[in-house]
Coordinates of C-alpha atoms in Angstrom, one line a residue:
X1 CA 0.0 0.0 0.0
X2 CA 3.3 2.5 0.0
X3 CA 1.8 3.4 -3.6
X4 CA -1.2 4.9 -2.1
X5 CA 1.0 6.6 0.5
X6 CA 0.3 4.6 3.4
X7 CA 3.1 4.2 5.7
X8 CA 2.7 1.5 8.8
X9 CA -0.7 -0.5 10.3
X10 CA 0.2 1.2 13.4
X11 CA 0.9 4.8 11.9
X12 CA -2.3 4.2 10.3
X13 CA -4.2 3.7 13.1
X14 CA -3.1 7.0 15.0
X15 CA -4.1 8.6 12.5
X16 CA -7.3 7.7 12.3
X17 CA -7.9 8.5 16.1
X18 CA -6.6 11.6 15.5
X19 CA -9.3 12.3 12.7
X20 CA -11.8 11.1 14.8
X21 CA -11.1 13.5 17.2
X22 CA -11.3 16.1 14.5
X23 CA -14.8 15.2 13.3
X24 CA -16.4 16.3 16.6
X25 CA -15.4 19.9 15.9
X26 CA -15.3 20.2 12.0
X27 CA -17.7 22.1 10.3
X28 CA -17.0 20.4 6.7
X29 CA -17.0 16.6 7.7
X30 CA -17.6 15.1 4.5
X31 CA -14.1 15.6 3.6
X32 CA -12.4 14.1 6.7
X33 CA -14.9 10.9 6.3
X34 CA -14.2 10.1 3.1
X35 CA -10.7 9.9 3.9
X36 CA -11.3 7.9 6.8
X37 CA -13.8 5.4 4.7
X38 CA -10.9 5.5 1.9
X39 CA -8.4 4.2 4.5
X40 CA -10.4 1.6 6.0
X41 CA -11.4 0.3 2.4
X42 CA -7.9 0.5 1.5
X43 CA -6.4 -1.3 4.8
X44 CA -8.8 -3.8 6.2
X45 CA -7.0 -4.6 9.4
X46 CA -8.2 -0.9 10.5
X47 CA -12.0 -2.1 10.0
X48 CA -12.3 -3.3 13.3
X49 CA -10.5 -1.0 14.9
X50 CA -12.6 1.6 13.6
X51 CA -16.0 0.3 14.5
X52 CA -14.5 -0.9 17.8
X53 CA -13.6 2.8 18.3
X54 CA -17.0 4.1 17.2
X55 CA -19.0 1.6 19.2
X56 CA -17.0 3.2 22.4
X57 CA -17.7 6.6 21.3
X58 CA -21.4 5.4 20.5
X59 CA -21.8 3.9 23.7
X60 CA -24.8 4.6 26.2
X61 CA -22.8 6.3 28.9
X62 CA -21.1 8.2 26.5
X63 CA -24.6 9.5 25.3
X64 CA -25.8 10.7 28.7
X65 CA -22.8 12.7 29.3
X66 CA -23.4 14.3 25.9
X67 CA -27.3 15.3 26.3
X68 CA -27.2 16.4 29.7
X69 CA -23.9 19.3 29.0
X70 CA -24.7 20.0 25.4
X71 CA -27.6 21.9 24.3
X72 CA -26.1 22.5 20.7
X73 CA -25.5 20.0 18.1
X74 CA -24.4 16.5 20.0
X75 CA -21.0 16.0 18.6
X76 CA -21.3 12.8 19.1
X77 CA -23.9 12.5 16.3
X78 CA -21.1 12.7 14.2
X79 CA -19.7 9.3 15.3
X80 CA -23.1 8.1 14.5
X81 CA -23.2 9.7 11.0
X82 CA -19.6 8.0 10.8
X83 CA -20.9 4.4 11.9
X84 CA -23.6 4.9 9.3
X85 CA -21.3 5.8 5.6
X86 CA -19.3 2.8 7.2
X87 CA -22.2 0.0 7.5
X88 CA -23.1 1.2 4.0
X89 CA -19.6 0.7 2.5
X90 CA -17.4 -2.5 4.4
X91 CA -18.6 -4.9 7.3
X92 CA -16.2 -5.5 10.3
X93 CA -15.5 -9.3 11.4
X94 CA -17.9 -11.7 12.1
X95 CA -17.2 -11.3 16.1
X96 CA -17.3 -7.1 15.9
X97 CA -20.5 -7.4 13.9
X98 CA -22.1 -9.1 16.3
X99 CA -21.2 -7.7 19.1
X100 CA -22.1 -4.4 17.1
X101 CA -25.9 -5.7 16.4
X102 CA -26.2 -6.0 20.4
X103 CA -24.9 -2.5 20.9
X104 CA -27.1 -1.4 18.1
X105 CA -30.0 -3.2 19.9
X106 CA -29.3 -2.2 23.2
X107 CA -29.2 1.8 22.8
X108 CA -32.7 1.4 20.5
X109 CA -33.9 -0.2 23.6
X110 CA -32.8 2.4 26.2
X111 CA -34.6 5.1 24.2
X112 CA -31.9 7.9 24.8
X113 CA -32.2 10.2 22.3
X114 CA -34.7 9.9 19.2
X115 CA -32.5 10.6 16.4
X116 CA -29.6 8.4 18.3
X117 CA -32.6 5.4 17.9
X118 CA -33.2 6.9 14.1
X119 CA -29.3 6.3 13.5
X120 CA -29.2 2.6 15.4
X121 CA -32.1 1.5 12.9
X122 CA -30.8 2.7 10.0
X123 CA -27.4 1.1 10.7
X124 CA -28.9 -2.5 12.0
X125 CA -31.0 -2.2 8.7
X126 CA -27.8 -1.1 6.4
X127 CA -25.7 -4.1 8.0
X128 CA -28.6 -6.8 6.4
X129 CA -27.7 -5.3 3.0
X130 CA -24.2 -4.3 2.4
X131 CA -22.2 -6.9 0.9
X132 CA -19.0 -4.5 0.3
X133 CA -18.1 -1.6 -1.9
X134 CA -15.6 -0.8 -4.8
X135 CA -15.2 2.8 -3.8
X136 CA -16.2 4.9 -0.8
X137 CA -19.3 6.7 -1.0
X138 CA -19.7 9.9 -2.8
X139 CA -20.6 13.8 -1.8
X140 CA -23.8 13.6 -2.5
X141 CA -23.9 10.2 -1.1
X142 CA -22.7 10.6 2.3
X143 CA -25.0 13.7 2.8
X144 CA -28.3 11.5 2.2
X145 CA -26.5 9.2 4.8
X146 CA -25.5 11.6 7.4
X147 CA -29.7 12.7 7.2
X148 CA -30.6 9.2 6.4
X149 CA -32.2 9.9 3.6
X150 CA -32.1 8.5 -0.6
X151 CA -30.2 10.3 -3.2
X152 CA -31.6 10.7 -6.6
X153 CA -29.6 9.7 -9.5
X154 CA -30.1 11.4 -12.7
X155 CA -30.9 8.6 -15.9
X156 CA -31.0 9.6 -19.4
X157 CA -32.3 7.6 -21.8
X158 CA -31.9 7.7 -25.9
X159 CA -33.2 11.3 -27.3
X160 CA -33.2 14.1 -24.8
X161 CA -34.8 12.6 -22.1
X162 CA -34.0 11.8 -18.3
X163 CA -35.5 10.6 -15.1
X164 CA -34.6 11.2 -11.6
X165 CA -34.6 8.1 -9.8
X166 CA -34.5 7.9 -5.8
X167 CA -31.5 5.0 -4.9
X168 CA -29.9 4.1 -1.7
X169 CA -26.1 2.9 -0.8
X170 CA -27.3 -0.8 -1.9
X171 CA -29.3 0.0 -4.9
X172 CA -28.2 -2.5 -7.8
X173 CA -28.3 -1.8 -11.5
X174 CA -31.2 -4.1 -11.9
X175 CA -33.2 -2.3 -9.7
X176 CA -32.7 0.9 -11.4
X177 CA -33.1 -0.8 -14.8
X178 CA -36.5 -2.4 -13.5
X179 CA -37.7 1.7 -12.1
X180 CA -37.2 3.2 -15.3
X181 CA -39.2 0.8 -17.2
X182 CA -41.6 0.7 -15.3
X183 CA -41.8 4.8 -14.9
X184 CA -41.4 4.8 -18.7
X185 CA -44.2 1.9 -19.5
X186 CA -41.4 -0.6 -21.0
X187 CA -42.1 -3.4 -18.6
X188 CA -44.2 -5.8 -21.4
X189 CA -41.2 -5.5 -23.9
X190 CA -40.2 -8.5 -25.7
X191 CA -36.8 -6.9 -25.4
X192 CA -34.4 -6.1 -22.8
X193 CA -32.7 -3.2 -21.7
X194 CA -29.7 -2.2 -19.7
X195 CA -27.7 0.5 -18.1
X196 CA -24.9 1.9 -19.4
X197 CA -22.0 4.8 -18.3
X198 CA -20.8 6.5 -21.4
X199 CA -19.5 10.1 -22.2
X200 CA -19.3 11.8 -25.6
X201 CA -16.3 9.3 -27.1
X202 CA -17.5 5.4 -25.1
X203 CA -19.4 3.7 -23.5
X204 CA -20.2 0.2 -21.4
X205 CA -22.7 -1.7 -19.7
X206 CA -23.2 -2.3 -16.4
X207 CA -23.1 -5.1 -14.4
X208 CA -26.7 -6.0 -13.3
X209 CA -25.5 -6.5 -10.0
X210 CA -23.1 -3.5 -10.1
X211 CA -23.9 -0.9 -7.0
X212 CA -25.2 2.6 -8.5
X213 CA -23.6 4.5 -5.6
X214 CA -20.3 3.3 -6.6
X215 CA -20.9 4.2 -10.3
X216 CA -21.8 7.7 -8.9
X217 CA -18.3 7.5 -7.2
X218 CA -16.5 7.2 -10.0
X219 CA -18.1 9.5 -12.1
X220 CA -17.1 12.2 -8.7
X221 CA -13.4 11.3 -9.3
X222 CA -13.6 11.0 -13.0
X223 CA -14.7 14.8 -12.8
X224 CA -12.4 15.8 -10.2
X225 CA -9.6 15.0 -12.5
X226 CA -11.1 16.0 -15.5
X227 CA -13.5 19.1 -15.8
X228 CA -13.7 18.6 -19.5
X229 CA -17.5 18.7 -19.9
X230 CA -16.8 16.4 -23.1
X231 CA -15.2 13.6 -20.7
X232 CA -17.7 14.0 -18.2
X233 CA -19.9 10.3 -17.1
X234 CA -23.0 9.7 -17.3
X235 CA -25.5 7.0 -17.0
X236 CA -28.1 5.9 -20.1
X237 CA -31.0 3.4 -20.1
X238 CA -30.9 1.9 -23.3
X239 CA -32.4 -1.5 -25.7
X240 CA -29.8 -4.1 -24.6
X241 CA -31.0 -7.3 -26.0
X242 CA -32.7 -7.1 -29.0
X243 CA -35.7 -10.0 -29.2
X244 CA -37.8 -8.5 -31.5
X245 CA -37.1 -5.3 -33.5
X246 CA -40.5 -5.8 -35.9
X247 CA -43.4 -5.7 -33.5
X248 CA -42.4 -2.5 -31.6
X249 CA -45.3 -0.3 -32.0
X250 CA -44.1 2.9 -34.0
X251 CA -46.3 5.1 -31.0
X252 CA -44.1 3.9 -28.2
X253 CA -41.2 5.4 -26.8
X254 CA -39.2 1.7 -27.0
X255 CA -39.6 2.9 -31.2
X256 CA -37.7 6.6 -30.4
X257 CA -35.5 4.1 -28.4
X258 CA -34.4 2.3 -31.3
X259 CA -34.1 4.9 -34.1
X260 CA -31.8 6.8 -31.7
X261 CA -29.8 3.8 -31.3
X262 CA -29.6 2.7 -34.7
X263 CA -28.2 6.3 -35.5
X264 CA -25.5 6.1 -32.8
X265 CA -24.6 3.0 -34.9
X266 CA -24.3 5.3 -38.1
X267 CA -22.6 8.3 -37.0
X268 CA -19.6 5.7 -35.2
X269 CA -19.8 4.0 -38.4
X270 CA -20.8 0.9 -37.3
X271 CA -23.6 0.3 -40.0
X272 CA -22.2 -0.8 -43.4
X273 CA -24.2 1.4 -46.2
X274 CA -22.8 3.1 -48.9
X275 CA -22.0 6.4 -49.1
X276 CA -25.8 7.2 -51.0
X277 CA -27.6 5.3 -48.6
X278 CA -25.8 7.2 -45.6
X279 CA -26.4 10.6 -47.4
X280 CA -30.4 9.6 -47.3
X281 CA -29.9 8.8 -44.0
X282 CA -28.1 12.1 -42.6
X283 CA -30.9 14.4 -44.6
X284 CA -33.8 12.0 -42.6
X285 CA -32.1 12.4 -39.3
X286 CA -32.6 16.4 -39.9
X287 CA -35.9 15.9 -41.1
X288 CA -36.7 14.5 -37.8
X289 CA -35.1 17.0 -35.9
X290 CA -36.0 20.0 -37.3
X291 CA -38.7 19.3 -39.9
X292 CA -38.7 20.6 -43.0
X293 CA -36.1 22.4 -44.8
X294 CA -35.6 26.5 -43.6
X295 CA -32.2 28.3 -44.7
X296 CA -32.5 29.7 -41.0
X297 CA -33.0 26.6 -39.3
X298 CA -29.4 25.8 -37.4
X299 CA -28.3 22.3 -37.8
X300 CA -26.0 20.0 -35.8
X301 CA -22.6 19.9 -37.1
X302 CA -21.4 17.2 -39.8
X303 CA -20.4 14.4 -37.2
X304 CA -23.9 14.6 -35.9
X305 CA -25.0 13.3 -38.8
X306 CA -22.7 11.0 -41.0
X307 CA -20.2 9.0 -40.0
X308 CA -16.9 11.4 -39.7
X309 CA -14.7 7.9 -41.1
X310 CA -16.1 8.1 -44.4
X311 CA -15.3 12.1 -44.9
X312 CA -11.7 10.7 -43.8
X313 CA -11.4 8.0 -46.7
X314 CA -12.7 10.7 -49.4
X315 CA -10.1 13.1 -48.6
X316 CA -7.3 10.8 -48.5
X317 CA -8.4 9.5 -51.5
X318 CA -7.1 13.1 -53.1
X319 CA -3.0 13.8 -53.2
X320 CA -1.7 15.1 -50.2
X321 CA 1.4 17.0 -51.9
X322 CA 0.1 19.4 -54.8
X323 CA 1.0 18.4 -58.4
X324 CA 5.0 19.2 -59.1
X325 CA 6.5 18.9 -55.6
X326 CA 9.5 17.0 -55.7
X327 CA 9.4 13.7 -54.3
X328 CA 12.5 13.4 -51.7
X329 CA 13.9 10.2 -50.0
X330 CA 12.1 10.0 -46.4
X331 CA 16.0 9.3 -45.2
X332 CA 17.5 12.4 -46.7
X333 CA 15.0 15.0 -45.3
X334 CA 14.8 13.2 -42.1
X335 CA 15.3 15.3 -38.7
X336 CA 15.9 18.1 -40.8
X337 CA 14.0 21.7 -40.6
X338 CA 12.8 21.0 -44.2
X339 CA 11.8 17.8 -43.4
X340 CA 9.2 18.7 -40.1
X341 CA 8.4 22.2 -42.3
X342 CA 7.2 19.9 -45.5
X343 CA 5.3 17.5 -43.1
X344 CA 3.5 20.5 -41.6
X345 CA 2.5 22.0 -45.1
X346 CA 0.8 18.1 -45.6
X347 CA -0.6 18.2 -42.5
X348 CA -2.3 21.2 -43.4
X349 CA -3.6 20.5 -46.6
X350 CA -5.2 17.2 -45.1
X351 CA -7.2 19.3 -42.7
X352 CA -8.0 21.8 -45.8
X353 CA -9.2 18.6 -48.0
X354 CA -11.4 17.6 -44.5
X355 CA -12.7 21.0 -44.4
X356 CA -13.7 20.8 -48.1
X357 CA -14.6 17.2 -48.4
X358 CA -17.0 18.0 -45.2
X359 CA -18.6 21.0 -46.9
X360 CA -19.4 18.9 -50.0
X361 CA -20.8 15.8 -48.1
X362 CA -23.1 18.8 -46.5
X363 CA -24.3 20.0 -49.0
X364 CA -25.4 17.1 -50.5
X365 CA -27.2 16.1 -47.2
X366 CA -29.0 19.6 -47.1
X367 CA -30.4 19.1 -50.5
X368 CA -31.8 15.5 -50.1
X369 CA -33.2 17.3 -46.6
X370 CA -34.8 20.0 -49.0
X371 CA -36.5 16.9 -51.0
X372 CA -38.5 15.3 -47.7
X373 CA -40.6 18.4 -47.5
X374 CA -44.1 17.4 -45.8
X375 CA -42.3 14.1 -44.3
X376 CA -43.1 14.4 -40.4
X377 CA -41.1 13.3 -37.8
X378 CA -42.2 9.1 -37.4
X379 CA -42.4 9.0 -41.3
X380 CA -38.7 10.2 -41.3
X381 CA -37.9 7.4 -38.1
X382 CA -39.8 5.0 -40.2
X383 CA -37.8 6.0 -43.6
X384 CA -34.4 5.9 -41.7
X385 CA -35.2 2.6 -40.0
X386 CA -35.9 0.9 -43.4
X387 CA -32.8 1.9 -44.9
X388 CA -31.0 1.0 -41.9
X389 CA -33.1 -2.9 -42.1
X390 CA -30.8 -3.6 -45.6
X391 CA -28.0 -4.7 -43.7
X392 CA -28.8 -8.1 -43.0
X393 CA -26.7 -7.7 -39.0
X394 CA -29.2 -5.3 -38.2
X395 CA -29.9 -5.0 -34.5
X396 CA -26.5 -6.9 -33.8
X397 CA -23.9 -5.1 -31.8
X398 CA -20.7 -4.6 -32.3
X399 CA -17.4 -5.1 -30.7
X400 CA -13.6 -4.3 -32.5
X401 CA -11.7 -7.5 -32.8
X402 CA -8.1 -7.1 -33.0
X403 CA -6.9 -10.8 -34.4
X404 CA -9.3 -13.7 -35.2
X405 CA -8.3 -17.3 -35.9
X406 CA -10.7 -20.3 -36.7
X407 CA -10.1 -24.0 -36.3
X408 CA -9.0 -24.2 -39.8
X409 CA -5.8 -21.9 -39.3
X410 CA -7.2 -18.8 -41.2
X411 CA -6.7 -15.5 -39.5
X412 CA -7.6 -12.3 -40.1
X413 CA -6.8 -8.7 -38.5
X414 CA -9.3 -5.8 -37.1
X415 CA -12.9 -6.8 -37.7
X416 CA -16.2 -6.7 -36.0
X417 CA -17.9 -9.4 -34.1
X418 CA -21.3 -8.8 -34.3
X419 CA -23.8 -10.5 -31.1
X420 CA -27.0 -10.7 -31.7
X421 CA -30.0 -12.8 -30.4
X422 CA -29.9 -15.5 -33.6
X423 CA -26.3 -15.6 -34.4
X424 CA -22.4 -14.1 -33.6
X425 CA -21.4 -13.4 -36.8
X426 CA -17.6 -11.7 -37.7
X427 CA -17.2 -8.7 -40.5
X428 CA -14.6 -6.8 -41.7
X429 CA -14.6 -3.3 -40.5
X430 CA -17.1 -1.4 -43.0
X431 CA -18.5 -4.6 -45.0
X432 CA -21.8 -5.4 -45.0
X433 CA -21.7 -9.2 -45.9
X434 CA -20.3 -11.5 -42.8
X435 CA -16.8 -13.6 -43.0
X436 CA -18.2 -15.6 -40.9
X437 CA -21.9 -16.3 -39.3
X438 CA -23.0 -19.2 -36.0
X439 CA -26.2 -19.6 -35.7
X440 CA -27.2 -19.2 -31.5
X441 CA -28.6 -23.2 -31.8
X442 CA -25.1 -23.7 -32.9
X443 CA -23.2 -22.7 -30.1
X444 CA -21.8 -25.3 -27.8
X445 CA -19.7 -23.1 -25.9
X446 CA -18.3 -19.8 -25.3
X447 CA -16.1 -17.9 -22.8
X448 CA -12.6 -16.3 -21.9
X449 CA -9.8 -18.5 -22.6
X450 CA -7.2 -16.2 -20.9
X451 CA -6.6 -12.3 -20.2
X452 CA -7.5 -11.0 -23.8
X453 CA -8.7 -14.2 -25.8
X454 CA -12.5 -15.0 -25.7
X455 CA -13.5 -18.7 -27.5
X456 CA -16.9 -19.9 -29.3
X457 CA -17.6 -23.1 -30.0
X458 CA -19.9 -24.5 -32.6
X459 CA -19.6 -28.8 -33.5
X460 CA -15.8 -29.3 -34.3
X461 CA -15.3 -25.5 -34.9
X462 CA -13.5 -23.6 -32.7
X463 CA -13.3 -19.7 -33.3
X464 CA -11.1 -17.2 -31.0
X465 CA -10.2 -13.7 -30.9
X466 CA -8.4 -10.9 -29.3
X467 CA -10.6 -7.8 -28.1
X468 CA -10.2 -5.8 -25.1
X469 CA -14.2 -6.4 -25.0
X470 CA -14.0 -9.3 -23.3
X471 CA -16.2 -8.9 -20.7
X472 CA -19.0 -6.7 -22.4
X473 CA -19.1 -9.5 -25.1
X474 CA -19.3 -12.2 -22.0
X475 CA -22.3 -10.2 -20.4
X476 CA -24.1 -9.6 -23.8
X477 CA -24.2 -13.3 -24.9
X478 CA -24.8 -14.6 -21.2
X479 CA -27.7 -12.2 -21.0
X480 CA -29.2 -13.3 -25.0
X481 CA -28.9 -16.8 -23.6
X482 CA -30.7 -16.2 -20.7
X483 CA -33.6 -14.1 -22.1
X484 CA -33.8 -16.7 -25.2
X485 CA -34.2 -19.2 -22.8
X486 CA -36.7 -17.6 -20.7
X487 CA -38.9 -17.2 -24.0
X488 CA -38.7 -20.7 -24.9
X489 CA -39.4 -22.3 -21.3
X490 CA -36.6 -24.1 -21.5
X491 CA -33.0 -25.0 -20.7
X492 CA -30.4 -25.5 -23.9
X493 CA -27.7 -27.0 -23.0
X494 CA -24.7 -24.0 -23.7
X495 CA -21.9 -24.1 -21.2
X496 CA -20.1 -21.2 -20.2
X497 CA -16.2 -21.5 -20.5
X498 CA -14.4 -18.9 -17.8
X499 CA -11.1 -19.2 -16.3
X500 CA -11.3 -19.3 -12.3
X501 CA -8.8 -16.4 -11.9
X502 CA -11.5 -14.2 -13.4
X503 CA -14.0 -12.4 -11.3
X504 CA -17.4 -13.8 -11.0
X505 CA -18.7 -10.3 -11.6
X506 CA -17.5 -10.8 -15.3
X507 CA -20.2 -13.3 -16.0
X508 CA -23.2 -11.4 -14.4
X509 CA -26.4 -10.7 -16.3
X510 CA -26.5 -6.8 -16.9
X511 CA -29.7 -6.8 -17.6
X512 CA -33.1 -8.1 -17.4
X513 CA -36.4 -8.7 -18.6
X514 CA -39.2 -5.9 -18.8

């Protein structure tokens, strides 16, 4: 722990008496308790000796000192408040904890002090549910706690739209992902939908199981570090598992829900269509956005619309060096002034070709936008969603692979797996037609076979790949699986390979059924 700047058990230790004794007098506590939380996670020979501390300080006696000289603010409440962001983020031993319920019990019992009795129950209640946390708890977090009170998290959801949902320390992703469908009617759905943490450049499921209040944590420190409002977290409900894209009524939100997706797909380039087809596409996304063509209507910028990839490959299709420069050898010019000068001039007239490449693919968008006058906004969803049907992967998703091999020794480099509910099929990056397709019924097998190499099965084939998506691909097929299976009523037999270094939390379900 000398990498986290710990220095000795026993050094350790003193130090956390001594913020202990600087919580009864500070008027910002949060700060000092999250570093006392952050220790104790960090060091878990301090556990006990924290709550040992605390159930001293807690104690009966101790109380009736307190209430009969103080007539402000009980300083000792602040040990409670402590006692309480602690049963909501580690457990001490089994022998502290249950000598801890009998204190807990005992000082309900005496009936001291009301909000004292508030506190014990609260804790007793907490100790029932907490099962152990990645991170402490948040701001916001411990403030609920130290009034004993929910937090509302903020979820968004595809479009503009967001929900505030009321969560404690021990609400799980499932039970957030169950709130919102209810609260947005989504509970009949034939498909499934998850949560997921993203900003404006990634994002990932969560873990069904996954605690929100941690999530919340990490998006804290994330922003602490970075203020970058384009790197800043947030969490999304969104279509997971994808059942049945052709019986979604086109009234329903779960509809908006899939357009938005599918166009997500389209500007990251992830849905193979030629460059017309993604033209048609680009002028119906701004049909639906702003209705019909206006030369005063402000639109989003190119990369809102079309994928920025393809605007790439057009202007590098042009010569970077204008007709009659000399062509020097790279060894002769390099590490010389003329050398990083020259480089600069092509550097510059590849972000000149982008510039005019861009205001070409717009212009062509605005004018196939001036030719949907009259369409209204769920004919232009239903237009774009047709187009988008061609590709025969539709409602698959995606993950980069970076080397593929099957059983017969043929390999190939960068492509896309695609995972969807009938079959895991392989493409190459920006081809519509798969290398290679298993159906689901074919699958005998699947899992990680070490720290970056995930296996499928299928009869005598044997396919494997490198990704760095190894455990988002994990959850997604354990979760198609598992809601296939649920529609059938039955039990196919697919085993699920893992190697028993892994954490189980890489093969939960991240979402389920509405």
């Amino acid at each position: 722990m000398a990498s986290k700047g710990y220095t000795s058990i026993r050094e350790e230790a003193v130090r956390l008496f001594n913020c202990l004794q600087q919580l009864e007098s500070a008027r910002e506590p949060i700060p000092l308790i999250q570093g006392i939380l952050q220790t104790c996670l960090d060091l878990r020979p301090l556990r006990d000796e924290l709550y040992c501390q605390l159930i001293k300080q807690t104690s009966v006696t101790n109380l009736r000192v307190q209430t009969q000289t103080q007539t402000q603010l009980n300083p000792q409440l602040r040990y409670w408040q402590l006692l309480t962001c602690m049963s909501c983020t580690f457990l001490p031993s089994c022998s502290i904890l249950r000598y801890l319920r009998f204190h807990l019990k005992r000082v309900q019992s005496l009936s001291v002090d009301s909000e004292v009795e508030s506190y014990a129950s609260f804790i007793a209640q907490a100790l029932e549910k907490t099962r152990g946390r990645e991170c402490v708890p948040s701001w916001e977090e411990i403030q609920g706690l130290m009034g004993r009170q929910e937090i509302l998290c903020t979820v968004h959801y595809p479009g503009p739209g967001c929900c505030q949902i009321p969560i404690t320390s021990h609400t799980t992703a499932n039970e957030v992902v169950r709130k919102m469908a209810e609260r947005l009617g989504l509970q009949d759905s034939r498909n499934t939908f998850a949560l997921f943490e993203q900003n404006s450049c990634w994002e990932k499921a969560i873990g069904g199981s996954t605690i929100i209040a941690d999530v919340i944590t990490r998006f804290e420190n994330l922003s602490a570090k970075d203020p970058d409002t384009d790197s800043q977290c947030r969490l999304c409900f969104k279509l997971y598992c994808l059942l049945d894209t052709d019986n979604i009524s086109t009234d329903s939100i779960e509809y908006l829900f899939l357009y938005e997706q599918c166009h997500e797909m389209v500007v990251r380039g992830q849905l193979p269509a030629c460059e017309d087809d993604l033209l048609s596409l680009a002028a119906l996304r701004l049909q639906c956005l702003l209705g019909d063509f206006s030369a005063l209507s402000p639109y989003p910028p190119l990369e809102q619309l079309f994928p920025a990839e393809v605007v790439e490959a057009r202007a590098l299709l042009a010569p970077v060096d204008p007709p009659g420069c000399p062509s020097f050898p790279g060894g002769l010019l390099a590490g010389t002034l003329w050398g990083h000068k020259r480089r600069q001039e092509q550097d510059q007239r590849l972000r000149a070709r982008l510039r005019e490449e861009g205001a070409v693919v717009m212009s062509a968008i605005l004018e196939r936008w001036k030719a949907l006058a009259g369409y209204s906004r769920r004919d232009s969803m239903a237009a774009y969603l047709t187009i988008a049907r061609q590709w025969s992967g539709f409602g698959c998703t995606l993950y980069e692979v970076d080397f593929y091999i099957s059983s017969t020794g043929s390999f190939s480099q960068k492509l896309w797996l695609g995972v969807a509910a009938s079959c895991v099929s392989l493409y190459r990056q920006g081809e519509a037609e798969a290398l290679e397709s298993l159906p689901i019924g074919q699958i005998c097998s699947y899992g990680v076979s070490d720290s970056n190499t995930f296996r499928i099965t299928a009869g005598d084939r044997d396919l494997l790949f490198e990704t760095s998506k190894l455990t988002e691909i994990m959850q997604l097929m354990n979760a198609y699986f598992s809601a296939t299976r649920r529609q059938l009523g039955k039990d196919d037999c697919i085993s699920m390979e893992t190697n028993p270094k892994l954490h189980p939390s890489l093969l939960e379900l991240p979402s389920h059924p509405v």
